[in-house]
Amino acid sequence: MIQSFRLPDLGEGVHEAEILGVLVQTGQSVREGDTILEVETDKAAVEIPSPFSGTIAEIKIRQGDIVTVGDVLITFELSLEEEPAASSIPEKEERLVPQEKADDKKSPVPAAPSTRRIAGELGVDLRLVQPTGANGVVTADDVRSYAEKHIRKGEKTAQIPRVKEESPKKGAEDESLPDFSSWGEIEKVPFRSIRRATANRMTVSWTTIPHVNCQDVADISRLEEFRQRHKEEIETAGGRLTMTVFALKAVASALKSYPQFNASLDLEGGHILLKKYYHIGVAVDTPHGLMVPVIRDVDRKSIKEISIELEGAISRARERSCSREEMAGGTFTITNAGAIGGGYFSAIINYPEVAILGLGQGRMQPTVLAKSHGRHEIVPRLVMPVVLCFDHRVADGGDAIRFQRRIIEALEDPDELFITMT
């Protein structure tokens, strides 16, 4: 029999992917588990294994296509041992079967990330929900309706969260462009993969969050001396002692005192969600776009541990081998433009986080230092720009300045904060 394979649910709110490579051909025999496709999401590049043993009947996609969860990618002619019992064969294979029948347990259930979140909160198995959306998509209302029919007596339906369906943002970019080729030569570069995903996320963040930033500097002269003393030790262990490593530790410490910056805003539920864990993302500049691997439980790790873990994460990001799990679950983000010579800049918050810290390049500058008996002295010091961008709905300017100063004070006094290197 013919069996369709649809783009599966890749988790973590991923609902579309770009086809990087099709590794099979029509008529080719495959076994379950053989790699048949390579796809890339906004999280990572992923190899897709075959869910069946059989022969490739039809390939419905090609390299460069953008596909969404639930789209049919490949159809298989199943081998005899793979064919389901006659009583379980759907009446019409190409449509999505009713979820109550669950004829094909390997097929994903198409649904928006917000719908999946509601289903998780209500304890609803999406496979049991009858879809009413276009092309068999389960909607948030489908989940709520199912829950209302099955909740225990005495429970109020008002307890069921009402979350709007996510949809692409419309704006000025939808307007038609002029024919630029009438003025000269042009080149068309595909707007895909990580660049496209980054654009979507930045649009959501910029149009949703009222961004405010505060700028300051940190005198990292002592920190640089500390770094020079210990960098060989860290390199021997397989890490690299950079300013980002120190910033990770300083931020984790400051977040404990100012939890409103380790949060997300739930407008529908009317809550500020304060996270009790400290998973900090680090923006990595790669040849294929910006990636943000997450260093987990930074507050529980030493400088050496963070250095090694961060170096590995950066390497995997540049090699496009980060797992989806490694790119998810961040509570705060750090972006360091200093390594490529950047100074002051205003970063866009990594939604649904509420703050991001930007670091510039440390440069020698004349600095006025107080001496004894009211005297002052101008000396050269290594000074680094520090810019905090935050969501003004969640925190006020005073909170932001105090939070930023806590980070700066830690960076200016490394011996106290980074007392242990093991």
Short mmCIF file of C-alpha atoms in Angstrom, two decimals:
data_model
loop_
_atom_site.label_atom_id
_atom_site.label_comp_id
_atom_site.label_asym_id
_atom_site.label_seq_id
_atom_site.Cartn_x
_atom_site.Cartn_y
_atom_site.Cartn_z
CA MET A 1 0.00 0.00 0.00
CA ILE A 2 0.97 3.65 -0.41
CA GLN A 3 1.83 5.49 2.83
CA SER A 4 2.59 9.20 3.12
CA PHE A 5 5.36 10.60 5.29
CA ARG A 6 4.70 14.09 6.63
CA LEU A 7 7.09 16.54 8.25
CA PRO A 8 7.02 15.44 11.89
CA ASP A 9 6.69 17.67 14.92
CA LEU A 10 10.30 18.67 15.61
CA GLY A 11 9.46 20.14 19.02
CA GLU A 12 10.22 23.46 20.76
CA GLY A 13 7.74 25.49 18.74
CA VAL A 14 9.33 24.57 15.40
CA HIS A 15 6.57 24.49 12.77
CA GLU A 16 8.49 24.84 9.50
CA ALA A 17 11.79 23.78 7.99
CA GLU A 18 13.88 24.19 4.85
CA ILE A 19 14.83 21.10 2.86
CA LEU A 20 18.64 21.00 2.78
CA GLY A 21 18.95 17.71 0.96
CA VAL A 22 16.92 14.79 -0.38
CA LEU A 23 19.01 11.67 0.14
CA VAL A 24 16.80 9.16 -1.68
CA GLN A 25 15.41 8.69 -5.18
CA THR A 26 12.13 7.44 -6.57
CA GLY A 27 12.16 3.65 -6.74
CA GLN A 28 14.88 3.31 -4.09
CA SER A 29 14.41 0.73 -1.34
CA VAL A 30 14.90 1.93 2.22
CA ARG A 31 14.73 0.43 5.68
CA GLU A 32 13.18 2.01 8.73
CA GLY A 33 15.74 4.31 10.33
CA ASP A 34 17.67 5.08 7.14
CA THR A 35 18.36 8.81 6.73
CA ILE A 36 16.18 10.12 3.89
CA LEU A 37 16.21 13.91 4.33
CA GLU A 38 18.23 16.74 5.79
CA VAL A 39 16.22 19.75 6.94
CA GLU A 40 17.07 22.96 8.74
CA THR A 41 14.88 24.86 11.19
CA ASP A 42 15.51 28.05 13.10
CA LYS A 43 16.98 25.80 15.79
CA ALA A 44 19.35 23.47 13.96
CA ALA A 45 20.04 21.21 11.00
CA VAL A 46 18.32 17.85 11.45
CA GLU A 47 18.56 14.46 9.74
CA ILE A 48 15.17 12.82 9.17
CA PRO A 49 15.07 9.00 9.31
CA SER A 50 12.63 6.88 7.35
CA PRO A 51 9.67 5.75 9.49
CA PHE A 52 9.00 2.81 7.16
CA SER A 53 10.64 -0.03 5.28
CA GLY A 54 9.65 -0.05 1.63
CA THR A 55 10.19 1.65 -1.71
CA ILE A 56 10.15 5.40 -2.41
CA ALA A 57 7.00 5.92 -4.51
CA GLU A 58 7.05 9.71 -4.92
CA ILE A 59 9.16 12.61 -3.70
CA LYS A 60 7.01 15.71 -3.28
CA ILE A 61 9.72 18.17 -2.24
CA ARG A 62 13.10 19.33 -3.47
CA GLN A 63 16.14 21.07 -2.04
CA GLY A 64 15.37 24.63 -0.95
CA ASP A 65 11.64 24.09 -0.35
CA ILE A 66 10.08 25.48 2.83
CA VAL A 67 7.72 22.95 4.41
CA THR A 68 5.50 23.03 7.49
CA VAL A 69 4.61 20.39 10.06
CA GLY A 70 2.10 18.01 8.50
CA ASP A 71 3.13 18.59 4.87
CA VAL A 72 3.53 15.39 2.85
CA LEU A 73 7.21 15.03 1.93
CA ILE A 74 7.54 11.52 0.51
CA THR A 75 5.20 8.62 -0.23
CA PHE A 76 6.24 5.00 0.28
CA GLU A 77 5.17 1.70 -1.19
CA LEU A 78 5.30 -0.36 1.99
CA SER A 79 6.73 -3.83 2.13
CA LEU A 80 4.31 -6.55 3.22
CA GLU A 81 5.56 -6.68 6.80
CA GLU A 82 5.02 -2.91 7.15
CA GLU A 83 1.41 -2.86 5.96
CA PRO A 84 -1.14 -2.36 8.76
CA ALA A 85 -4.04 -4.75 9.28
CA ALA A 86 -6.93 -4.22 6.86
CA SER A 87 -9.23 -3.04 9.63
CA SER A 88 -6.88 -0.15 10.41
CA ILE A 89 -6.37 1.13 6.84
CA PRO A 90 -7.86 4.63 6.53
CA GLU A 91 -10.71 5.09 4.08
CA LYS A 92 -8.73 7.80 2.27
CA GLU A 93 -5.01 7.75 2.89
CA GLU A 94 -4.15 11.28 1.70
CA ARG A 95 -6.32 13.07 4.25
CA LEU A 96 -5.42 13.37 7.91
CA VAL A 97 -7.26 10.62 9.73
CA PRO A 98 -9.48 11.48 12.70
CA GLN A 99 -7.27 11.62 15.73
CA GLU A 100 -9.50 9.29 17.76
CA LYS A 101 -8.67 6.40 15.40
CA ALA A 102 -4.91 7.01 15.59
CA ASP A 103 -4.42 4.75 12.52
CA ASP A 104 -0.90 6.03 11.96
CA LYS A 105 0.92 6.63 15.22
CA LYS A 106 4.00 7.85 13.35
CA SER A 107 2.25 10.77 11.68
CA PRO A 108 2.62 14.14 13.46
CA VAL A 109 -0.38 16.13 14.57
CA PRO A 110 -0.29 19.53 12.83
CA ALA A 111 -0.82 22.31 15.38
CA ALA A 112 0.60 25.73 16.19
CA PRO A 113 3.11 26.09 19.06
CA SER A 114 0.52 27.95 21.16
CA THR A 115 -1.95 25.10 20.63
CA ARG A 116 0.65 22.56 21.74
CA ARG A 117 1.33 24.66 24.83
CA ILE A 118 -2.37 24.71 25.75
CA ALA A 119 -2.63 20.96 25.19
CA GLY A 120 0.35 20.42 27.49
CA GLU A 121 -1.10 22.64 30.21
CA LEU A 122 -4.46 20.83 30.04
CA GLY A 123 -2.98 17.36 29.76
CA VAL A 124 -4.67 16.75 26.39
CA ASP A 125 -3.22 14.27 23.89
CA LEU A 126 -3.43 16.03 20.51
CA ARG A 127 -4.01 12.69 18.79
CA LEU A 128 -7.34 12.42 20.55
CA VAL A 129 -8.57 15.80 19.34
CA GLN A 130 -10.72 16.10 16.20
CA PRO A 131 -9.15 18.84 14.01
CA THR A 132 -11.28 21.57 12.45
CA GLY A 133 -8.55 23.77 11.00
CA ALA A 134 -7.53 23.93 7.39
CA ASN A 135 -5.73 20.82 6.12
CA GLY A 136 -6.44 18.95 9.33
CA VAL A 137 -4.70 21.37 11.70
CA VAL A 138 -5.72 21.12 15.35
CA THR A 139 -6.61 24.58 16.65
CA ALA A 140 -6.55 25.99 20.17
CA ASP A 141 -10.37 25.95 20.19
CA ASP A 142 -10.31 22.26 19.26
CA VAL A 143 -8.16 21.55 22.30
CA ARG A 144 -10.32 23.68 24.59
CA SER A 145 -13.52 22.07 23.30
CA TYR A 146 -12.08 18.61 23.88
CA ALA A 147 -10.96 19.58 27.38
CA GLU A 148 -14.35 21.09 28.24
CA LYS A 149 -16.06 17.83 27.32
CA HIS A 150 -13.72 15.71 29.39
CA ILE A 151 -12.85 17.82 32.46
CA ARG A 152 -14.05 16.62 35.82
CA LYS A 153 -17.43 17.73 37.06
CA GLY A 154 -17.21 20.95 39.06
CA GLU A 155 -14.26 22.36 37.10
CA LYS A 156 -14.85 25.74 35.50
CA THR A 157 -14.09 26.23 31.83
CA ALA A 158 -12.75 29.67 32.74
CA GLN A 159 -9.68 27.84 34.02
CA ILE A 160 -8.81 26.89 30.47
CA PRO A 161 -6.24 29.35 29.14
CA ARG A 162 -7.21 31.44 26.13
CA VAL A 163 -4.15 31.98 23.97
CA LYS A 164 -4.32 33.55 20.55
CA GLU A 165 -3.15 31.49 17.61
CA GLU A 166 0.25 32.55 16.32
CA SER A 167 0.22 33.94 12.81
CA PRO A 168 2.72 35.64 10.52
CA LYS A 169 3.07 39.35 11.10
CA LYS A 170 1.99 41.68 8.30
CA GLY A 171 3.61 45.01 7.72
CA ALA A 172 5.36 47.32 5.32
CA GLU A 173 7.54 44.48 4.05
CA ASP A 174 4.45 43.03 2.33
CA GLU A 175 4.26 46.01 -0.07
CA SER A 176 5.39 45.44 -3.64
CA LEU A 177 8.97 46.46 -4.41
CA PRO A 178 9.97 48.42 -7.48
CA ASP A 179 11.86 46.74 -10.29
CA PHE A 180 15.40 47.48 -9.13
CA SER A 181 16.86 45.86 -12.27
CA SER A 182 15.64 48.86 -14.26
CA TRP A 183 18.44 50.92 -12.66
CA GLY A 184 21.24 48.39 -12.83
CA GLU A 185 22.43 44.85 -12.21
CA ILE A 186 21.01 42.94 -9.23
CA GLU A 187 21.51 39.52 -7.68
CA LYS A 188 18.79 37.49 -5.99
CA VAL A 189 19.86 35.66 -2.84
CA PRO A 190 17.31 33.19 -1.39
CA PHE A 191 15.78 34.44 1.87
CA ARG A 192 15.73 31.10 3.65
CA SER A 193 16.93 28.98 6.47
CA ILE A 194 18.38 30.70 9.55
CA ARG A 195 18.23 34.18 7.97
CA ARG A 196 14.49 33.82 7.34
CA ALA A 197 13.85 32.40 10.80
CA THR A 198 15.89 35.18 12.40
CA ALA A 199 13.89 37.80 10.50
CA ASN A 200 10.61 36.31 11.70
CA ARG A 201 11.76 36.21 15.32
CA MET A 202 13.13 39.74 15.20
CA THR A 203 9.86 41.02 13.73
CA VAL A 204 7.87 39.39 16.51
CA SER A 205 10.23 40.75 19.15
CA TRP A 206 10.41 44.31 17.80
CA THR A 207 6.66 44.64 17.20
CA THR A 208 5.70 43.01 20.51
CA ILE A 209 8.17 44.35 23.05
CA PRO A 210 8.69 48.03 23.98
CA HIS A 211 12.48 48.06 23.92
CA VAL A 212 14.46 50.35 26.21
CA ASN A 213 18.23 50.31 26.66
CA CYS A 214 20.69 51.68 29.18
CA GLN A 215 24.38 52.09 28.40
CA ASP A 216 27.41 52.07 30.64
CA VAL A 217 31.04 50.97 30.72
CA ALA A 218 33.00 48.46 32.77
CA ASP A 219 36.65 48.93 33.68
CA ILE A 220 37.88 45.41 32.93
CA SER A 221 41.56 46.06 33.56
CA ARG A 222 41.67 43.73 36.58
CA LEU A 223 39.49 41.19 34.80
CA GLU A 224 41.92 41.11 31.87
CA GLU A 225 44.81 40.50 34.27
CA PHE A 226 42.80 37.67 35.84
CA ARG A 227 42.07 36.25 32.38
CA GLN A 228 45.71 36.33 31.34
CA ARG A 229 46.74 34.48 34.52
CA HIS A 230 44.31 31.60 33.93
CA LYS A 231 43.77 31.34 30.17
CA GLU A 232 46.45 28.68 29.60
CA GLU A 233 44.99 26.53 32.34
CA ILE A 234 41.56 26.77 30.73
CA GLU A 235 42.92 26.08 27.22
CA THR A 236 44.68 22.98 28.50
CA ALA A 237 41.32 21.76 29.79
CA GLY A 238 39.69 22.31 26.39
CA GLY A 239 38.03 25.68 26.94
CA ARG A 240 38.67 29.31 26.10
CA LEU A 241 38.61 32.09 28.66
CA THR A 242 36.76 34.96 26.98
CA MET A 243 34.86 37.98 28.27
CA THR A 244 31.63 36.17 27.47
CA VAL A 245 32.53 33.48 30.01
CA PHE A 246 32.90 36.08 32.74
CA ALA A 247 29.71 37.83 31.63
CA LEU A 248 27.78 34.56 31.89
CA LYS A 249 28.81 34.14 35.50
CA ALA A 250 28.20 37.79 36.38
CA VAL A 251 24.74 37.79 34.76
CA ALA A 252 23.67 34.58 36.52
CA SER A 253 24.62 36.11 39.86
CA ALA A 254 22.79 39.37 39.11
CA LEU A 255 19.64 37.58 37.94
CA LYS A 256 19.22 36.03 41.38
CA SER A 257 18.98 39.51 42.87
CA TYR A 258 16.83 40.90 40.03
CA PRO A 259 14.55 38.00 38.95
CA GLN A 260 12.34 40.25 36.81
CA PHE A 261 15.04 40.04 34.13
CA ASN A 262 14.92 36.23 34.18
CA ALA A 263 11.28 36.15 33.16
CA SER A 264 8.66 36.01 30.42
CA LEU A 265 5.44 38.00 30.17
CA ASP A 266 2.18 36.06 29.80
CA LEU A 267 -0.26 38.73 28.67
CA GLU A 268 -3.16 36.32 28.15
CA GLY A 269 -2.82 34.81 31.59
CA GLY A 270 -1.97 38.10 33.26
CA HIS A 271 1.30 36.84 34.77
CA ILE A 272 4.99 37.60 34.82
CA LEU A 273 6.64 34.18 34.81
CA LEU A 274 9.76 34.28 36.98
CA LYS A 275 12.09 31.39 36.18
CA LYS A 276 14.03 29.76 38.99
CA TYR A 277 16.70 28.40 36.67
CA TYR A 278 19.45 30.27 34.85
CA HIS A 279 19.87 29.03 31.28
CA ILE A 280 21.69 31.78 29.39
CA GLY A 281 21.89 31.94 25.61
CA VAL A 282 24.98 33.21 23.82
CA ALA A 283 24.59 34.75 20.34
CA VAL A 284 27.13 33.20 17.97
CA ASP A 285 28.10 34.80 14.66
CA THR A 286 28.35 31.96 12.13
CA PRO A 287 28.82 31.85 8.33
CA HIS A 288 25.21 30.69 7.94
CA GLY A 289 23.58 33.19 10.31
CA LEU A 290 23.09 34.01 13.96
CA MET A 291 22.65 31.06 16.32
CA VAL A 292 22.03 31.13 20.06
CA PRO A 293 23.07 27.97 21.93
CA VAL A 294 22.07 27.90 25.58
CA ILE A 295 24.40 27.25 28.52
CA ARG A 296 22.27 25.66 31.23
CA ASP A 297 22.47 26.17 35.00
CA VAL A 298 25.20 28.78 34.71
CA ASP A 299 24.85 29.63 38.40
CA ARG A 300 25.92 26.10 39.37
CA LYS A 301 29.00 25.90 37.17
CA SER A 302 32.57 27.09 37.64
CA ILE A 303 34.44 29.34 35.26
CA LYS A 304 36.33 26.32 33.94
CA GLU A 305 33.15 24.34 33.29
CA ILE A 306 31.49 27.28 31.55
CA SER A 307 34.59 27.92 29.41
CA ILE A 308 34.71 24.34 28.17
CA GLU A 309 30.98 24.09 27.57
CA LEU A 310 30.78 27.43 25.77
CA GLU A 311 33.71 26.59 23.49
CA GLY A 312 32.02 23.35 22.49
CA ALA A 313 28.69 25.08 21.88
CA ILE A 314 30.31 27.75 19.68
CA SER A 315 32.11 25.11 17.61
CA ARG A 316 28.91 23.12 17.09
CA ALA A 317 27.01 26.27 16.13
CA ARG A 318 29.58 27.15 13.47
CA GLU A 319 29.53 23.57 12.18
CA ARG A 320 25.70 23.58 12.11
CA SER A 321 25.63 20.59 14.42
CA CYS A 322 23.83 22.05 17.45
CA SER A 323 20.89 19.94 18.57
CA ARG A 324 17.43 21.46 18.94
CA GLU A 325 17.62 20.92 22.69
CA GLU A 326 20.84 22.93 22.88
CA MET A 327 19.12 25.92 21.25
CA ALA A 328 16.03 25.95 23.46
CA GLY A 329 15.01 26.94 26.98
CA GLY A 330 17.03 30.13 27.40
CA THR A 331 16.00 32.67 30.06
CA PHE A 332 18.38 35.52 29.15
CA THR A 333 20.79 36.22 26.27
CA ILE A 334 24.28 37.70 25.96
CA THR A 335 25.66 38.99 22.68
CA ASN A 336 29.32 40.01 22.50
CA ALA A 337 30.32 42.13 19.51
CA GLY A 338 33.72 42.88 21.00
CA ALA A 339 35.42 39.92 19.34
CA ILE A 340 34.86 41.49 15.90
CA GLY A 341 35.59 45.06 17.01
CA GLY A 342 32.08 46.26 17.87
CA GLY A 343 31.46 49.04 20.38
CA TYR A 344 28.11 50.36 21.57
CA PHE A 345 25.05 48.78 19.99
CA SER A 346 21.42 48.14 20.87
CA ALA A 347 20.44 44.46 20.59
CA ILE A 348 16.93 43.11 20.01
CA ILE A 349 15.52 41.02 22.83
CA ASN A 350 15.30 37.28 22.16
CA TYR A 351 11.52 36.82 22.56
CA PRO A 352 9.96 35.50 24.82
CA GLU A 353 12.79 36.60 27.10
CA VAL A 354 12.63 40.11 28.53
CA ALA A 355 16.26 41.29 28.40
CA ILE A 356 19.53 40.95 26.53
CA LEU A 357 23.04 42.12 27.42
CA GLY A 358 25.33 43.48 24.72
CA LEU A 359 29.09 43.72 25.18
CA GLY A 360 31.48 45.78 23.07
CA GLN A 361 35.22 45.61 22.58
CA GLY A 362 37.40 46.54 25.52
CA ARG A 363 39.68 49.44 24.54
CA MET A 364 42.36 51.37 26.37
CA GLN A 365 41.03 54.80 27.39
CA PRO A 366 42.24 57.62 29.64
CA THR A 367 40.37 57.28 32.92
CA VAL A 368 40.22 59.53 35.98
CA LEU A 369 40.97 57.59 39.18
CA ALA A 370 40.52 58.96 42.68
CA LYS A 371 43.66 59.02 44.83
CA SER A 372 44.18 59.81 48.50
CA HIS A 373 43.57 63.27 49.99
CA GLY A 374 41.09 64.23 47.28
CA ARG A 375 43.64 63.94 44.49
CA HIS A 376 42.89 62.42 41.10
CA GLU A 377 45.01 60.82 38.46
CA ILE A 378 44.48 60.17 34.76
CA VAL A 379 45.63 56.67 33.82
CA PRO A 380 45.07 54.26 30.88
CA ARG A 381 42.43 51.61 31.65
CA LEU A 382 40.79 48.87 29.62
CA VAL A 383 37.15 49.94 29.28
CA MET A 384 34.33 47.84 27.80
CA PRO A 385 30.89 49.10 26.63
CA VAL A 386 27.95 47.37 28.32
CA VAL A 387 24.41 47.84 26.97
CA LEU A 388 21.32 46.31 28.56
CA CYS A 389 18.13 46.17 26.49
CA PHE A 390 14.97 45.27 28.37
CA ASP A 391 11.19 44.98 28.12
CA HIS A 392 9.73 48.08 29.75
CA ARG A 393 6.48 46.23 30.47
CA VAL A 394 8.27 43.97 32.92
CA ALA A 395 10.96 46.22 34.42
CA ASP A 396 11.51 49.93 34.98
CA GLY A 397 14.60 52.01 34.26
CA GLY A 398 15.72 52.08 37.87
CA ASP A 399 15.62 48.28 38.09
CA ALA A 400 17.56 48.02 34.84
CA ILE A 401 20.30 50.40 35.95
CA ARG A 402 20.73 48.60 39.28
CA PHE A 403 20.82 45.23 37.53
CA GLN A 404 23.36 46.49 35.03
CA ARG A 405 25.52 48.01 37.77
CA ARG A 406 25.53 44.67 39.61
CA ILE A 407 26.92 43.00 36.50
CA ILE A 408 29.52 45.73 35.98
CA GLU A 409 30.67 45.60 39.60
CA ALA A 410 31.19 41.84 39.29
CA LEU A 411 33.23 42.30 36.11
CA GLU A 412 35.34 45.01 37.73
CA ASP A 413 36.10 42.87 40.82
CA PRO A 414 36.78 39.35 39.48
CA ASP A 415 38.58 37.99 42.55
CA GLU A 416 35.43 38.05 44.66
CA LEU A 417 33.05 36.58 42.09
CA PHE A 418 35.41 34.13 40.37
CA ILE A 419 37.33 32.98 43.42
CA THR A 420 37.44 29.33 42.28
CA MET A 421 38.60 28.10 38.90
CA THR A 422 37.68 24.43 39.41
#
